[in-house]
Amino acid sequence: METMLKELIAVLESQTKLYRTLLEILHREKKVLVSADIRDVNAVRQEKDAILSRVHDMDNVRNDIIRRISEQLGCPPQGLTITQLAQRVEAPFSLSLIQCATDIFALIEDIRNANDINKSLITHSLQLIRSSIHMLVQAITPSPVYFRSGRMYQEELCGAMVSSNV
């Protein structure tokens, strides 16, 4: 049991480092989103994808260790949190587990906040792009020509409407 707890603490510490790296990448992502350099945006995205893949792999390892520990403790692994596990083991492991859980929780909150900021930057950028496209379409779309009867001249469709003719 002691060996598995040491393994779990090592995995949690590795995950903490990965989450710190992810947070740094998200801060860089914010800077490159503001600069709007597509090469930098793609490079940061690739870094983020690589870190997220490593986090996912570490999650699988962590879940496997927690499953083995829960079998030894005689409790179901579903829903067993690190804090709950810390309550079931003795010191010094319980203290280390609580510290890891606290660190990871704080980092995840920071990651969520940074991600929300980046998401809003991306959403705002997309709104600006849509607005620019709309303005360009309006600029190149010819004004409609009206007959004396008030009907529009429809020989040439501008692309803003779909023809009912097939």
Short mmCIF file of C-alpha atoms in Angstrom, two decimals:
data_model
loop_
_atom_site.label_atom_id
_atom_site.label_comp_id
_atom_site.label_asym_id
_atom_site.label_seq_id
_atom_site.Cartn_x
_atom_site.Cartn_y
_atom_site.Cartn_z
CA MET A 1 0.00 0.00 0.00
CA GLU A 2 2.82 2.37 0.91
CA THR A 3 4.42 1.87 -2.52
CA MET A 4 1.16 2.63 -4.30
CA LEU A 5 0.66 5.80 -2.24
CA LYS A 6 4.19 6.94 -3.11
CA GLU A 7 3.43 6.25 -6.79
CA LEU A 8 0.20 8.23 -6.54
CA ILE A 9 1.93 11.19 -4.91
CA ALA A 10 4.62 11.13 -7.62
CA VAL A 11 1.94 11.08 -10.33
CA LEU A 12 0.05 13.95 -8.67
CA GLU A 13 3.25 15.99 -8.44
CA SER A 14 3.93 15.31 -12.13
CA GLN A 15 0.39 16.40 -12.96
CA THR A 16 0.91 19.57 -10.94
CA LYS A 17 3.99 20.38 -13.04
CA LEU A 18 2.04 19.69 -16.23
CA TYR A 19 -0.80 21.96 -15.08
CA ARG A 20 1.72 24.73 -14.32
CA THR A 21 3.15 24.32 -17.81
CA LEU A 22 -0.35 24.42 -19.27
CA LEU A 23 -1.07 27.63 -17.37
CA GLU A 24 2.11 29.21 -18.78
CA ILE A 25 1.06 28.13 -22.27
CA LEU A 26 -2.38 29.68 -21.78
CA HIS A 27 -0.77 32.97 -20.75
CA ARG A 28 1.41 32.85 -23.89
CA GLU A 29 -1.68 31.97 -25.92
CA LYS A 30 -3.32 35.17 -24.71
CA LYS A 31 -0.34 37.20 -25.90
CA VAL A 32 -0.25 35.57 -29.34
CA LEU A 33 -4.01 35.91 -29.73
CA VAL A 34 -3.67 39.63 -29.15
CA SER A 35 -0.76 39.84 -31.61
CA ALA A 36 -2.81 37.83 -34.15
CA ASP A 37 0.23 36.05 -35.62
CA ILE A 38 -1.21 32.85 -37.04
CA ARG A 39 2.12 30.99 -36.90
CA ASP A 40 2.50 31.75 -33.20
CA VAL A 41 -1.14 30.83 -32.55
CA ASN A 42 -0.62 27.46 -34.25
CA ALA A 43 2.65 26.83 -32.39
CA VAL A 44 1.01 27.53 -29.03
CA ARG A 45 -1.96 25.35 -29.96
CA GLN A 46 0.37 22.46 -30.75
CA GLU A 47 2.18 22.92 -27.43
CA LYS A 48 -1.15 23.00 -25.63
CA ASP A 49 -2.33 19.84 -27.40
CA ALA A 50 0.91 18.04 -26.45
CA ILE A 51 0.59 19.03 -22.78
CA LEU A 52 -3.09 18.05 -22.70
CA SER A 53 -2.18 14.67 -24.15
CA ARG A 54 0.40 14.17 -21.41
CA VAL A 55 -2.15 15.25 -18.77
CA HIS A 56 -4.61 12.71 -20.18
CA ASP A 57 -1.97 9.97 -20.01
CA MET A 58 -1.17 10.90 -16.40
CA ASP A 59 -4.90 10.83 -15.58
CA ASN A 60 -5.05 7.24 -16.81
CA VAL A 61 -2.06 6.30 -14.65
CA ARG A 62 -3.56 8.09 -11.64
CA ASN A 63 -6.92 6.37 -12.10
CA ASP A 64 -5.22 2.99 -12.31
CA ILE A 65 -3.29 3.61 -9.08
CA ILE A 66 -6.43 4.86 -7.31
CA ARG A 67 -8.28 1.75 -8.50
CA ARG A 68 -5.57 -0.50 -7.02
CA ILE A 69 -5.51 1.46 -3.76
CA SER A 70 -9.31 1.36 -3.47
CA GLU A 71 -9.23 -2.43 -3.92
CA GLN A 72 -6.79 -2.67 -1.00
CA LEU A 73 -8.97 -0.36 1.08
CA GLY A 74 -12.11 -2.28 0.14
CA CYS A 75 -14.00 0.72 -1.26
CA PRO A 76 -15.28 1.49 -4.76
CA PRO A 77 -12.92 3.62 -6.89
CA GLN A 78 -15.79 5.55 -8.51
CA GLY A 79 -16.08 8.98 -6.98
CA LEU A 80 -13.07 8.47 -4.70
CA THR A 81 -11.35 11.85 -4.58
CA ILE A 82 -7.82 12.54 -3.45
CA THR A 83 -9.18 14.32 -0.37
CA GLN A 84 -11.34 11.32 0.52
CA LEU A 85 -8.38 9.02 0.01
CA ALA A 86 -6.27 11.24 2.27
CA GLN A 87 -8.85 10.75 5.02
CA ARG A 88 -8.48 6.95 4.73
CA VAL A 89 -4.67 6.78 4.94
CA GLU A 90 -2.22 7.69 7.64
CA ALA A 91 0.27 10.54 7.88
CA PRO A 92 2.61 11.49 6.18
CA PHE A 93 0.76 10.25 3.08
CA SER A 94 -2.47 11.97 4.04
CA LEU A 95 -0.71 15.33 4.37
CA SER A 96 1.04 14.91 1.02
CA LEU A 97 -2.21 13.94 -0.68
CA ILE A 98 -4.04 16.94 0.78
CA GLN A 99 -1.24 19.26 -0.36
CA CYS A 100 -1.32 17.79 -3.88
CA ALA A 101 -5.10 18.09 -4.06
CA THR A 102 -4.94 21.72 -2.89
CA ASP A 103 -2.23 22.59 -5.42
CA ILE A 104 -4.05 20.91 -8.30
CA PHE A 105 -7.39 22.51 -7.40
CA ALA A 106 -5.82 26.00 -7.32
CA LEU A 107 -4.06 25.41 -10.64
CA ILE A 108 -7.23 24.13 -12.29
CA GLU A 109 -9.07 27.27 -11.18
CA ASP A 110 -6.29 29.43 -12.65
CA ILE A 111 -6.37 27.38 -15.86
CA ARG A 112 -10.14 27.77 -16.09
CA ASN A 113 -9.86 31.54 -15.68
CA ALA A 114 -7.05 31.85 -18.24
CA ASN A 115 -8.98 29.64 -20.66
CA ASP A 116 -12.12 31.77 -20.23
CA ILE A 117 -10.12 34.91 -21.02
CA ASN A 118 -8.65 33.30 -24.14
CA LYS A 119 -12.07 32.06 -25.18
CA SER A 120 -13.49 35.58 -24.92
CA LEU A 121 -10.57 36.94 -26.97
CA ILE A 122 -11.20 34.36 -29.67
CA THR A 123 -14.95 35.05 -29.64
CA HIS A 124 -14.34 38.79 -29.93
CA SER A 125 -11.88 38.24 -32.79
CA LEU A 126 -14.44 36.10 -34.62
CA GLN A 127 -17.06 38.82 -34.18
CA LEU A 128 -14.66 41.36 -35.68
CA ILE A 129 -13.94 39.04 -38.61
CA ARG A 130 -17.65 38.44 -39.21
CA SER A 131 -18.26 42.18 -39.08
CA SER A 132 -15.48 42.79 -41.60
CA ILE A 133 -16.81 40.11 -43.94
CA HIS A 134 -20.31 41.56 -43.68
CA MET A 135 -18.97 45.03 -44.45
CA LEU A 136 -17.06 43.72 -47.49
CA VAL A 137 -20.12 41.84 -48.79
CA GLN A 138 -22.21 44.99 -48.39
CA ALA A 139 -19.57 47.00 -50.25
CA ILE A 140 -19.45 44.68 -53.28
CA THR A 141 -23.16 43.85 -53.44
CA PRO A 142 -24.81 46.08 -56.03
CA SER A 143 -27.74 48.12 -54.91
CA PRO A 144 -31.08 46.81 -56.15
CA VAL A 145 -32.65 48.41 -59.21
CA TYR A 146 -36.36 49.18 -58.98
CA PHE A 147 -38.82 49.49 -61.86
CA ARG A 148 -41.48 52.20 -61.93
CA SER A 149 -43.96 49.62 -60.69
CA GLY A 150 -41.88 49.18 -57.53
CA ARG A 151 -40.71 45.68 -58.40
CA MET A 152 -37.01 44.85 -58.13
CA TYR A 153 -34.89 43.96 -61.11
CA GLN A 154 -33.89 40.33 -60.44
CA GLU A 155 -32.00 39.26 -63.54
CA GLU A 156 -28.71 39.16 -61.65
CA LEU A 157 -28.70 37.65 -58.20
CA CYS A 158 -26.10 39.06 -55.87
CA GLY A 159 -25.60 35.86 -53.90
CA ALA A 160 -27.39 37.14 -50.84
CA MET A 161 -30.53 35.26 -51.85
CA VAL A 162 -31.05 31.68 -53.00
CA SER A 163 -32.85 31.22 -56.28
CA SER A 164 -35.95 29.02 -56.26
CA ASN A 165 -35.08 27.85 -59.79
CA VAL A 166 -33.39 24.46 -59.95
#
